[in-house]
mmCIF file of C-alpha atoms in Angstrom:
data_model
loop_
_atom_site.group_PDB
_atom_site.id
_atom_site.type_symbol
_atom_site.label_atom_id
_atom_site.label_comp_id
_atom_site.label_asym_id
_atom_site.label_seq_id
_atom_site.Cartn_x
_atom_site.Cartn_y
_atom_site.Cartn_z
ATOM 1 C CA MET J 1 0.000 0.000 0.000
ATOM 2 C CA GLN J 2 2.844 2.388 0.808
ATOM 3 C CA ARG J 3 4.354 1.752 -2.610
ATOM 4 C CA LEU J 4 1.028 2.661 -4.201
ATOM 5 C CA TYR J 5 0.947 5.934 -2.268
ATOM 6 C CA ASP J 6 4.519 6.714 -3.291
ATOM 7 C CA PHE J 7 3.690 5.989 -6.932
ATOM 8 C CA ILE J 8 0.665 8.292 -6.801
ATOM 9 C CA ARG J 9 2.758 11.117 -5.317
ATOM 10 C CA ARG J 10 5.460 10.667 -7.947
ATOM 11 C CA HIS J 11 3.047 10.564 -10.924
ATOM 12 C CA PRO J 12 0.233 13.093 -10.265
ATOM 13 C CA THR J 13 -0.438 13.701 -13.982
ATOM 14 C CA GLY J 14 -0.773 9.988 -14.627
ATOM 15 C CA VAL J 15 -3.338 9.692 -11.835
ATOM 16 C CA ASP J 16 -5.285 12.683 -13.205
ATOM 17 C CA THR J 17 -5.205 11.155 -16.678
ATOM 18 C CA PHE J 18 -6.662 7.928 -15.300
ATOM 19 C CA TRP J 19 -9.589 9.797 -13.715
ATOM 20 C CA ALA J 20 -10.022 11.838 -16.912
ATOM 21 C CA VAL J 21 -10.414 8.619 -18.899
ATOM 22 C CA VAL J 22 -12.935 7.353 -16.337
ATOM 23 C CA LEU J 23 -14.910 10.607 -16.598
ATOM 24 C CA LEU J 24 -14.809 10.464 -20.407
ATOM 25 C CA GLY J 25 -16.061 6.889 -20.380
ATOM 26 C CA PHE J 26 -19.030 7.696 -18.148
ATOM 27 C CA SER J 27 -19.789 10.807 -20.207
ATOM 28 C CA MET J 28 -19.802 8.893 -23.486
ATOM 29 C CA LEU J 29 -21.898 6.145 -21.874
ATOM 30 C CA TRP J 30 -24.429 8.811 -20.811
ATOM 31 C CA VAL J 31 -24.492 10.283 -24.336
ATOM 32 C CA VAL J 32 -25.158 6.874 -25.869
ATOM 33 C CA SER J 33 -27.742 5.765 -23.321
ATOM 34 C CA ALA J 34 -29.576 9.116 -22.956
ATOM 35 C CA GLY J 35 -31.495 8.569 -26.179
ATOM 36 C CA THR J 36 -32.698 11.083 -28.695
ATOM 37 C CA GLY J 37 -34.535 13.149 -26.124
ATOM 38 C CA SER J 38 -31.365 14.593 -24.581
ATOM 39 C CA VAL J 39 -28.785 14.662 -27.336
ATOM 40 C CA GLU J 40 -30.968 15.051 -30.391
ATOM 41 C CA GLY J 41 -29.196 17.223 -32.934
ATOM 42 C CA HIS J 42 -26.019 17.646 -30.855
ATOM 43 C CA PRO J 43 -24.294 14.259 -30.439
ATOM 44 C CA VAL J 44 -21.006 15.578 -31.780
ATOM 45 C CA GLY J 45 -21.229 18.641 -29.544
ATOM 46 C CA TYR J 46 -21.738 16.529 -26.410
ATOM 47 C CA ALA J 47 -18.851 14.254 -27.408
ATOM 48 C CA LEU J 48 -16.519 17.214 -28.033
ATOM 49 C CA VAL J 49 -17.462 18.904 -24.744
ATOM 50 C CA GLY J 50 -16.923 15.598 -22.906
ATOM 51 C CA VAL J 51 -13.450 15.186 -24.399
ATOM 52 C CA LEU J 52 -12.441 18.748 -23.534
ATOM 53 C CA PHE J 53 -13.733 18.458 -19.954
ATOM 54 C CA SER J 54 -11.718 15.244 -19.609
ATOM 55 C CA LEU J 55 -8.683 17.188 -20.805
ATOM 56 C CA VAL J 56 -9.372 19.738 -18.048
ATOM 57 C CA VAL J 57 -9.166 16.964 -15.441
ATOM 58 C CA ALA J 58 -6.034 15.433 -16.987
ATOM 59 C CA LEU J 59 -4.054 18.710 -17.044
ATOM 60 C CA ARG J 60 -5.532 20.383 -13.971
ATOM 61 C CA ARG J 61 -2.243 20.315 -12.027
ATOM 62 C CA ARG J 62 0.039 21.088 -14.957
ATOM 63 C CA ALA J 63 -1.795 24.234 -16.095
ATOM 64 C CA PRO J 64 -4.580 25.054 -13.596
ATOM 65 C CA GLU J 65 -5.228 28.620 -14.802
ATOM 66 C CA LYS J 66 -5.474 27.590 -18.467
ATOM 67 C CA MET J 67 -7.733 24.652 -17.650
ATOM 68 C CA LEU J 68 -9.985 26.969 -15.608
ATOM 69 C CA VAL J 69 -10.358 29.316 -18.588
ATOM 70 C CA LEU J 70 -11.112 26.298 -20.790
ATOM 71 C CA ALA J 71 -13.770 25.072 -18.346
ATOM 72 C CA VAL J 72 -15.402 28.503 -18.222
ATOM 73 C CA GLY J 73 -15.417 28.614 -22.006
ATOM 74 C CA LEU J 74 -16.986 25.155 -22.221
ATOM 75 C CA GLY J 75 -19.690 26.215 -19.786
ATOM 76 C CA LEU J 76 -20.505 29.248 -21.925
ATOM 77 C CA VAL J 77 -20.638 27.027 -25.030
ATOM 78 C CA GLN J 78 -23.150 24.751 -23.290
ATOM 79 C CA LEU J 79 -25.303 27.758 -22.439
ATOM 80 C CA ALA J 80 -25.065 29.152 -25.959
ATOM 81 C CA PHE J 81 -25.836 25.920 -27.840
ATOM 82 C CA GLY J 82 -28.266 24.460 -25.334
ATOM 83 C CA LEU J 83 -26.146 21.468 -24.308
ATOM 84 C CA THR J 84 -27.778 20.420 -21.046
ATOM 85 C CA PRO J 85 -25.503 19.582 -18.120
ATOM 86 C CA PHE J 86 -24.267 15.976 -18.084
ATOM 87 C CA MET J 87 -21.569 13.789 -16.479
ATOM 88 C CA ALA J 88 -18.626 15.715 -17.957
ATOM 89 C CA ASP J 89 -19.636 18.868 -16.050
ATOM 90 C CA PHE J 90 -18.246 17.234 -12.909
ATOM 91 C CA ALA J 91 -14.897 18.547 -14.169
ATOM 92 C CA MET J 92 -16.040 22.041 -13.119
ATOM 93 C CA LEU J 93 -16.004 20.997 -9.458
ATOM 94 C CA VAL J 94 -12.553 19.448 -9.886
ATOM 95 C CA ILE J 95 -10.994 22.513 -11.542
ATOM 96 C CA ILE J 96 -12.567 24.909 -9.011
ATOM 97 C CA TYR J 97 -11.016 22.883 -6.156
ATOM 98 C CA THR J 98 -7.662 22.673 -7.959
ATOM 99 C CA VAL J 99 -7.395 26.405 -8.674
ATOM 100 C CA ALA J 100 -8.411 27.308 -5.109
ATOM 101 C CA ALA J 101 -5.774 24.901 -3.700
ATOM 102 C CA HIS J 102 -3.055 26.041 -6.114
ATOM 103 C CA ASP J 103 -0.711 28.803 -4.978
ATOM 104 C CA GLY J 104 -1.166 30.809 -8.157
ATOM 105 C CA PRO J 105 -2.486 34.221 -9.126
ATOM 106 C CA ARG J 106 -5.427 35.400 -7.059
ATOM 107 C CA TRP J 107 -7.510 36.314 -10.115
ATOM 108 C CA ALA J 108 -7.793 32.625 -10.972
ATOM 109 C CA SER J 109 -9.116 31.763 -7.507
ATOM 110 C CA ARG J 110 -11.633 34.623 -7.675
ATOM 111 C CA LEU J 111 -12.763 33.573 -11.138
ATOM 112 C CA ALA J 112 -13.229 29.991 -9.939
ATOM 113 C CA LEU J 113 -15.336 31.175 -6.997
ATOM 114 C CA ALA J 114 -17.451 33.488 -9.148
ATOM 115 C CA GLY J 115 -17.985 30.796 -11.774
ATOM 116 C CA GLY J 116 -18.937 28.186 -9.190
ATOM 117 C CA LEU J 117 -21.455 30.458 -7.442
ATOM 118 C CA SER J 118 -23.085 31.487 -10.715
ATOM 119 C CA ALA J 119 -23.140 28.085 -12.468
ATOM 120 C CA ALA J 120 -26.305 26.771 -10.835
ATOM 121 C CA THR J 121 -28.147 30.070 -11.313
ATOM 122 C CA LEU J 122 -27.264 30.295 -15.008
ATOM 123 C CA SER J 123 -28.271 26.652 -15.460
ATOM 124 C CA GLN J 124 -31.680 27.280 -13.880
ATOM 125 C CA LEU J 125 -32.251 30.324 -16.072
ATOM 126 C CA ARG J 126 -31.239 28.463 -19.220
ATOM 127 C CA TRP J 127 -33.047 25.212 -18.434
ATOM 128 C CA PRO J 128 -35.868 25.976 -15.979
ATOM 129 C CA VAL J 129 -37.450 22.967 -14.292
ATOM 130 C CA GLU J 130 -40.765 22.171 -15.891
ATOM 131 C CA GLY J 131 -43.813 21.624 -13.734
ATOM 132 C CA PRO J 132 -45.958 23.418 -11.203
ATOM 133 C CA GLN J 133 -43.196 24.639 -8.886
ATOM 134 C CA SER J 134 -43.184 27.881 -6.974
ATOM 135 C CA GLY J 135 -40.445 30.483 -7.238
ATOM 136 C CA ALA J 136 -39.281 29.713 -3.700
ATOM 137 C CA ALA J 137 -38.794 26.060 -4.593
ATOM 138 C CA GLN J 138 -36.718 27.000 -7.608
ATOM 139 C CA VAL J 139 -34.584 29.338 -5.508
ATOM 140 C CA PHE J 140 -34.107 26.596 -2.922
ATOM 141 C CA PHE J 141 -33.100 24.116 -5.650
ATOM 142 C CA THR J 142 -30.622 26.655 -7.068
ATOM 143 C CA ILE J 143 -29.028 27.140 -3.639
ATOM 144 C CA ILE J 144 -28.717 23.384 -3.135
ATOM 145 C CA MET J 145 -26.967 23.040 -6.501
ATOM 146 C CA THR J 146 -24.612 25.915 -5.636
ATOM 147 C CA VAL J 147 -23.419 24.328 -2.376
ATOM 148 C CA PRO J 148 -21.096 21.719 -4.015
ATOM 149 C CA PHE J 149 -19.272 24.421 -5.988
ATOM 150 C CA ALA J 150 -18.863 26.575 -2.874
ATOM 151 C CA LEU J 151 -17.613 23.611 -0.838
ATOM 152 C CA ALA J 152 -15.095 22.697 -3.551
ATOM 153 C CA TRP J 153 -13.663 26.224 -3.483
ATOM 154 C CA VAL J 154 -13.597 26.367 0.353
ATOM 155 C CA LEU J 155 -11.817 23.011 0.627
ATOM 156 C CA GLY J 156 -9.237 24.021 -1.965
ATOM 157 C CA ASP J 157 -8.562 27.407 -0.372
ATOM 158 C CA SER J 158 -8.219 25.793 3.080
ATOM 159 C CA LEU J 159 -5.671 23.359 1.679
ATOM 160 C CA ARG J 160 -3.730 26.212 0.086
ATOM 161 C CA THR J 161 -3.697 28.106 3.396
ATOM 162 C CA ARG J 162 -2.418 25.052 5.287
ATOM 163 C CA ARG J 163 0.318 24.476 2.745
ATOM 164 C CA ALA J 164 1.421 28.095 3.006
ATOM 165 C CA TYR J 165 1.411 27.847 6.805
ATOM 166 C CA PHE J 166 3.517 24.673 6.827
ATOM 167 C CA ALA J 167 5.895 26.180 4.260
ATOM 168 C CA GLN J 168 6.320 29.198 6.522
ATOM 169 C CA LEU J 169 7.027 26.937 9.498
ATOM 170 C CA GLU J 170 9.626 25.003 7.506
ATOM 171 C CA GLU J 171 11.274 28.224 6.372
ATOM 172 C CA ARG J 172 11.344 29.528 9.934
ATOM 173 C CA ALA J 173 12.815 26.255 11.215
ATOM 174 C CA SER J 174 15.453 26.331 8.488
ATOM 175 C CA ARG J 175 16.313 29.942 9.305
ATOM 176 C CA LEU J 176 16.588 29.151 13.017
ATOM 177 C CA GLU J 177 18.838 26.195 12.222
ATOM 178 C CA GLN J 178 21.085 28.426 10.137
ATOM 179 C CA GLU J 179 21.164 31.000 12.937
ATOM 180 C CA ARG J 180 22.102 28.305 15.462
ATOM 181 C CA GLU J 181 24.887 27.104 13.195
ATOM 182 C CA ALA J 182 26.153 30.667 12.766
ATOM 183 C CA GLN J 183 26.059 31.261 16.524
ATOM 184 C CA ALA J 184 27.884 27.985 17.096
ATOM 185 C CA LYS J 185 30.600 29.029 14.635
ATOM 186 C CA VAL J 186 30.945 32.412 16.344
ATOM 187 C CA ALA J 187 31.172 30.708 19.737
ATOM 188 C CA VAL J 188 33.838 28.324 18.442
ATOM 189 C CA ALA J 189 35.846 31.214 16.973
ATOM 190 C CA ALA J 190 35.589 33.162 20.242
ATOM 191 C CA GLU J 191 36.649 30.105 22.252
ATOM 192 C CA ARG J 192 39.622 29.490 19.976
ATOM 193 C CA ALA J 193 40.648 33.128 20.301
ATOM 194 C CA ARG J 194 40.440 32.836 24.091
ATOM 195 C CA ILE J 195 42.530 29.665 24.044
ATOM 196 C CA ALA J 196 45.076 31.366 21.782
ATOM 197 C CA ARG J 197 45.396 34.207 24.305
ATOM 198 C CA GLU J 198 45.774 31.718 27.143
ATOM 199 C CA LEU J 199 48.486 29.816 25.271
ATOM 200 C CA HIS J 200 50.284 33.051 24.486
ATOM 201 C CA ASP J 201 50.296 34.039 28.151
ATOM 202 C CA VAL J 202 51.470 30.606 29.287
ATOM 203 C CA VAL J 203 54.221 30.257 26.705
ATOM 204 C CA ALA J 204 55.423 33.860 26.786
ATOM 205 C CA HIS J 205 55.715 34.015 30.572
ATOM 206 C CA ASN J 206 56.955 30.568 31.514
ATOM 207 C CA VAL J 207 59.354 30.125 28.616
ATOM 208 C CA SER J 208 60.759 33.590 29.293
ATOM 209 C CA VAL J 209 61.411 32.619 32.922
ATOM 210 C CA MET J 210 63.024 29.353 31.818
ATOM 211 C CA VAL J 211 65.341 31.151 29.339
ATOM 212 C CA VAL J 212 66.453 33.677 31.949
ATOM 213 C CA GLN J 213 67.080 30.947 34.528
ATOM 214 C CA ALA J 214 68.946 28.817 31.997
ATOM 215 C CA ASP J 215 71.227 31.729 31.072
ATOM 216 C CA GLY J 216 71.877 32.422 34.731
ATOM 217 C CA ALA J 217 72.627 28.766 35.485
ATOM 218 C CA ALA J 218 75.117 28.591 32.616
ATOM 219 C CA TYR J 219 76.813 31.771 33.835
ATOM 220 C CA VAL J 220 77.326 30.576 37.453
ATOM 221 C CA MET J 221 77.703 26.859 36.768
ATOM 222 C CA ASP J 222 81.398 26.816 37.635
ATOM 223 C CA SER J 223 81.567 29.556 40.253
ATOM 224 C CA SER J 224 78.383 28.777 42.220
ATOM 225 C CA PRO J 225 76.987 25.273 41.666
ATOM 226 C CA GLU J 226 74.310 25.756 44.354
ATOM 227 C CA THR J 227 72.921 28.831 42.573
ATOM 228 C CA ALA J 228 72.951 26.954 39.291
ATOM 229 C CA LYS J 229 71.084 24.075 40.936
ATOM 230 C CA GLN J 230 68.411 26.464 42.238
ATOM 231 C CA ALA J 231 68.029 27.915 38.744
ATOM 232 C CA LEU J 232 67.612 24.446 37.296
ATOM 233 C CA ASP J 233 64.977 23.650 39.931
ATOM 234 C CA THR J 234 63.132 26.825 38.938
ATOM 235 C CA ILE J 235 63.316 25.798 35.283
ATOM 236 C CA SER J 236 61.911 22.373 36.132
ATOM 237 C CA THR J 237 59.052 23.787 38.223
ATOM 238 C CA THR J 238 58.188 26.424 35.633
ATOM 239 C CA GLY J 239 58.263 23.858 32.830
ATOM 240 C CA ARG J 240 55.906 21.515 34.677
ATOM 241 C CA GLN J 241 53.524 24.369 35.392
ATOM 242 C CA ALA J 242 53.568 25.451 31.741
ATOM 243 C CA LEU J 243 53.058 21.876 30.585
ATOM 244 C CA ALA J 244 50.090 21.404 32.927
ATOM 245 C CA GLU J 245 48.405 24.604 31.730
ATOM 246 C CA MET J 246 49.048 23.797 28.070
ATOM 247 C CA ARG J 247 47.578 20.306 28.544
ATOM 248 C CA ARG J 248 44.506 21.822 30.136
ATOM 249 C CA LEU J 249 44.031 24.302 27.290
ATOM 250 C CA LEU J 250 44.695 21.786 24.540
ATOM 251 C CA GLY J 251 42.316 19.357 26.236
ATOM 252 C CA ILE J 252 39.515 21.833 25.573
ATOM 253 C CA LEU J 253 40.142 21.413 21.850
ATOM 254 C CA ARG J 254 39.710 17.658 22.066
ATOM 255 C CA THR J 255 36.352 15.917 21.889
ATOM 256 C CA GLY J 256 35.742 12.990 24.216
ATOM 257 C CA GLU J 257 39.396 12.823 25.299
ATOM 258 C CA HIS J 258 39.257 14.581 28.647
ATOM 259 C CA GLN J 259 40.770 11.613 30.467
ATOM 260 C CA GLU J 260 43.801 11.887 28.204
ATOM 261 C CA ALA J 261 44.126 15.643 28.421
ATOM 262 C CA GLY J 262 46.674 15.408 31.219
ATOM 263 C CA GLU J 263 46.764 17.148 34.554
ATOM 264 C CA TYR J 264 44.157 19.839 35.077
ATOM 265 C CA VAL J 265 44.886 22.943 37.115
ATOM 266 C CA PRO J 266 42.468 25.613 38.361
ATOM 267 C CA GLN J 267 42.223 28.969 36.621
ATOM 268 C CA PRO J 268 44.665 31.561 38.039
ATOM 269 C CA ASP J 269 43.167 34.225 40.272
ATOM 270 C CA VAL J 270 44.193 37.405 42.083
ATOM 271 C CA LYS J 271 45.584 35.468 45.057
ATOM 272 C CA GLN J 272 48.177 33.852 42.806
ATOM 273 C CA ILE J 273 49.537 37.213 41.620
ATOM 274 C CA GLU J 274 51.806 37.308 44.665
ATOM 275 C CA ASP J 275 53.201 33.870 43.739
ATOM 276 C CA LEU J 276 53.681 35.128 40.200
ATOM 277 C CA VAL J 277 55.648 38.118 41.492
ATOM 278 C CA GLU J 278 57.836 35.827 43.601
ATOM 279 C CA GLN J 279 58.490 33.663 40.568
ATOM 280 C CA VAL J 280 59.517 36.717 38.535
ATOM 281 C CA ARG J 281 61.760 37.899 41.344
ATOM 282 C CA GLY J 282 63.417 34.511 41.328
ATOM 283 C CA ALA J 283 64.085 34.990 37.620
ATOM 284 C CA GLY J 284 66.116 38.124 38.380
ATOM 285 C CA LEU J 285 63.589 40.951 37.946
ATOM 286 C CA THR J 286 63.184 43.349 40.871
ATOM 287 C CA VAL J 287 59.465 43.802 41.513
ATOM 288 C CA ASP J 288 57.738 45.932 44.137
ATOM 289 C CA PHE J 289 54.288 44.538 44.967
ATOM 290 C CA ALA J 290 51.545 46.249 46.982
ATOM 291 C CA ILE J 291 47.820 45.864 47.609
ATOM 292 C CA GLU J 292 45.566 48.803 48.472
ATOM 293 C CA GLY J 293 42.034 48.541 49.754
ATOM 294 C CA SER J 294 40.256 45.553 51.288
ATOM 295 C CA PRO J 295 40.755 42.314 49.325
ATOM 296 C CA ARG J 296 37.526 40.442 48.644
ATOM 297 C CA PRO J 297 36.239 37.732 46.282
ATOM 298 C CA LEU J 298 35.825 38.876 42.678
ATOM 299 C CA PRO J 299 34.123 37.340 39.631
ATOM 300 C CA SER J 300 36.226 34.580 38.121
ATOM 301 C CA GLY J 301 36.505 36.423 34.799
ATOM 302 C CA VAL J 302 37.857 39.548 36.531
ATOM 303 C CA GLU J 303 40.359 37.518 38.574
ATOM 304 C CA LEU J 304 41.670 35.637 35.534
ATOM 305 C CA THR J 305 41.932 38.884 33.543
ATOM 306 C CA ALA J 306 43.852 40.606 36.345
ATOM 307 C CA TYR J 307 46.287 37.696 36.645
ATOM 308 C CA ARG J 308 46.933 37.531 32.902
ATOM 309 C CA ILE J 309 47.474 41.303 32.626
ATOM 310 C CA VAL J 310 50.095 41.277 35.398
ATOM 311 C CA GLN J 311 51.705 38.179 33.884
ATOM 312 C CA GLU J 312 51.927 39.720 30.418
ATOM 313 C CA ALA J 313 53.112 43.090 31.751
ATOM 314 C CA LEU J 314 55.972 41.543 33.769
ATOM 315 C CA THR J 315 56.915 39.347 30.817
ATOM 316 C CA ASN J 316 57.136 42.438 28.600
ATOM 317 C CA SER J 317 59.236 44.221 31.232
ATOM 318 C CA ARG J 318 61.664 41.319 31.284
ATOM 319 C CA LYS J 319 61.776 41.147 27.480
ATOM 320 C CA HIS J 320 62.019 44.808 26.585
ATOM 321 C CA GLY J 321 63.124 46.603 29.753
ATOM 322 C CA GLY J 322 66.828 45.972 29.281
ATOM 323 C CA PRO J 323 69.401 45.204 32.007
ATOM 324 C CA ASP J 324 68.795 46.201 35.647
ATOM 325 C CA VAL J 325 65.145 46.954 35.006
ATOM 326 C CA GLY J 326 62.829 47.280 37.995
ATOM 327 C CA ALA J 327 59.057 46.955 38.063
ATOM 328 C CA SER J 328 56.156 47.631 40.404
ATOM 329 C CA VAL J 329 52.705 46.045 40.660
ATOM 330 C CA ARG J 330 49.774 47.729 42.425
ATOM 331 C CA LEU J 331 46.356 46.185 43.059
ATOM 332 C CA VAL J 332 43.706 48.649 44.210
ATOM 333 C CA TYR J 333 40.310 47.408 45.431
ATOM 334 C CA PHE J 334 37.575 49.964 44.766
ATOM 335 C CA ASP J 335 33.934 49.682 45.769
ATOM 336 C CA ASP J 336 32.895 48.884 42.207
ATOM 337 C CA GLY J 337 35.964 47.244 40.724
ATOM 338 C CA LEU J 338 39.642 46.395 40.738
ATOM 339 C CA GLY J 339 42.439 48.682 39.566
ATOM 340 C CA LEU J 340 45.793 47.461 38.233
ATOM 341 C CA LEU J 341 48.984 49.439 37.731
ATOM 342 C CA VAL J 342 52.131 47.777 36.410
ATOM 343 C CA GLU J 343 55.166 49.964 35.691
ATOM 344 C CA ASP J 344 58.833 49.477 34.921
ATOM 345 C CA ASP J 345 61.786 51.838 34.589
ATOM 346 C CA GLY J 346 63.367 50.183 31.583
ATOM 347 C CA ARG J 347 63.634 51.358 28.025
ATOM 348 C CA GLY J 348 60.217 49.914 27.040
ATOM 349 C CA ALA J 349 59.001 48.321 23.830
ATOM 350 C CA PRO J 350 59.174 50.103 20.448
ATOM 351 C CA GLN J 351 56.297 52.451 19.734
ATOM 352 C CA GLU J 352 54.844 50.334 16.903
ATOM 353 C CA MET J 353 54.565 47.235 19.096
ATOM 354 C CA TYR J 354 51.897 48.627 21.400
ATOM 355 C CA GLU J 355 50.144 50.769 18.771
ATOM 356 C CA ASP J 356 49.794 48.431 15.800
ATOM 357 C CA GLY J 357 50.643 45.030 17.242
ATOM 358 C CA GLY J 358 53.996 44.888 15.504
ATOM 359 C CA ALA J 359 55.026 42.569 12.724
ATOM 360 C CA ASP J 360 55.853 38.879 12.504
ATOM 361 C CA GLY J 361 53.599 38.098 15.428
ATOM 362 C CA ARG J 362 55.186 40.552 17.873
ATOM 363 C CA GLY J 363 53.159 42.801 20.116
ATOM 364 C CA HIS J 364 50.106 40.545 20.333
ATOM 365 C CA GLY J 365 50.329 40.435 24.128
ATOM 366 C CA LEU J 366 49.011 43.981 24.492
ATOM 367 C CA ILE J 367 46.294 43.263 21.926
ATOM 368 C CA GLY J 368 45.276 40.265 24.009
ATOM 369 C CA MET J 369 45.206 42.465 27.120
ATOM 370 C CA ARG J 370 42.783 44.884 25.478
ATOM 371 C CA GLU J 371 40.539 42.028 24.387
ATOM 372 C CA ARG J 372 40.524 40.520 27.869
ATOM 373 C CA VAL J 373 39.696 43.834 29.497
ATOM 374 C CA GLY J 374 36.978 44.480 26.923
ATOM 375 C CA MET J 375 35.375 41.112 27.662
ATOM 376 C CA VAL J 376 34.782 42.095 31.299
ATOM 377 C CA GLY J 377 33.705 45.647 30.404
ATOM 378 C CA GLY J 378 36.853 47.385 31.697
ATOM 379 C CA THR J 379 39.333 49.938 30.352
ATOM 380 C CA LEU J 380 43.058 49.632 29.610
ATOM 381 C CA ASP J 381 45.781 52.211 29.086
ATOM 382 C CA ALA J 382 49.239 51.117 27.914
ATOM 383 C CA GLY J 383 52.185 53.190 26.756
ATOM 384 C CA PRO J 384 55.492 54.851 27.647
ATOM 385 C CA ARG J 385 55.853 56.304 31.108
ATOM 386 C CA PRO J 386 57.055 59.875 31.618
ATOM 387 C CA GLY J 387 60.723 59.723 32.522
ATOM 388 C CA GLY J 388 61.293 56.386 30.823
ATOM 389 C CA GLY J 389 59.890 52.930 31.111
ATOM 390 C CA PHE J 390 56.474 51.490 30.376
ATOM 391 C CA ARG J 391 53.149 51.657 32.178
ATOM 392 C CA ILE J 392 50.018 49.522 31.992
ATOM 393 C CA SER J 393 46.930 50.536 33.938
ATOM 394 C CA ALA J 394 43.558 48.834 33.900
ATOM 395 C CA LEU J 395 40.213 49.207 35.628
ATOM 396 C CA LEU J 396 38.108 46.056 35.868
ATOM 397 C CA PRO J 397 34.503 46.548 37.020
ATOM 398 C CA LEU J 398 32.756 43.998 39.191
ATOM 399 C CA LYS J 399 29.853 43.841 36.709
ATOM 400 C CA PRO J 400 30.177 43.973 32.880
ATOM 401 C CA ALA J 401 29.077 47.214 31.301
ATOM 402 C CA HIS J 402 25.756 47.033 29.404
#
């Protein structure tokens, strides 16, 4: 049975042709069996009208507007030549339903409705019922004959409305699916950008510390083995920390491999800034650290941003400050946010590195800082300090700006 339904849906014109042949057969059978009283003088006319009405049924879905015009013309021919209604006129109901259900020009639907409502009336005027019947009875009979045409148009128009409604729902669902896919792509791009910033901070800071410690260990290897050993221990600790953070970040990029992602570590926060300063001091950079205000818990995004800004600022001081550079870190707790001030007295980075991001991948640390601060709704100011050196100041609000 399902195969039959599938065949019918795939071959609509073939199905219509079958019913057109059936209608033509019944029409010709009526013409032959009606006798001389009904078809006297017009047998060819009835046969021709029956064939053309069958054609209307066969092509109703291929060319509904043209078949409607043909049906209207055939009806007018019947009125003009006195061809009384017979079996083939059933095609009028079929074409009225088809045009009303078809999503075509509105004039065709209106013409079908007007033709259907007037067909019974014109038929009664052209072939009045003989016998002692009152005018009211004739009006009632006309109304009864009009009902099938009206119902055919109403059913077709209802079907057209439902199809349009379902098509609109499908279009809306497709549009929502496309929007979800676009949002997912944006979220993935944002997450990858965040991971890239995290990796930059981890690599830039920890590898910088390891290089400085390695140079120091090589310099004092012969004269002070204990100092060289401490430097090597610092390199080992820093390397493990960097490896753990990189495994955590790269594990985010994996799907279903969290057990293999390695050791996970918590996100850095403001409390770990002091440990970061001690680590930098151990690498040979003099850092003055101070906290103003009353420390209190902050949103995780603000704490991570503050840690990464201090980390990147101290890394830049070590990279670009030159020999004997000194730095200072200030954390200021306000009622509505957290202030950061990181300064050094070195020679600072070239002007183009903090304005344009530099070339060949240089200067992206400050760009990452601005993006981080923007994500939490804060402000950042970075540039040369009067009297020499470099200054980075940031204000991180407790709540993102709307």
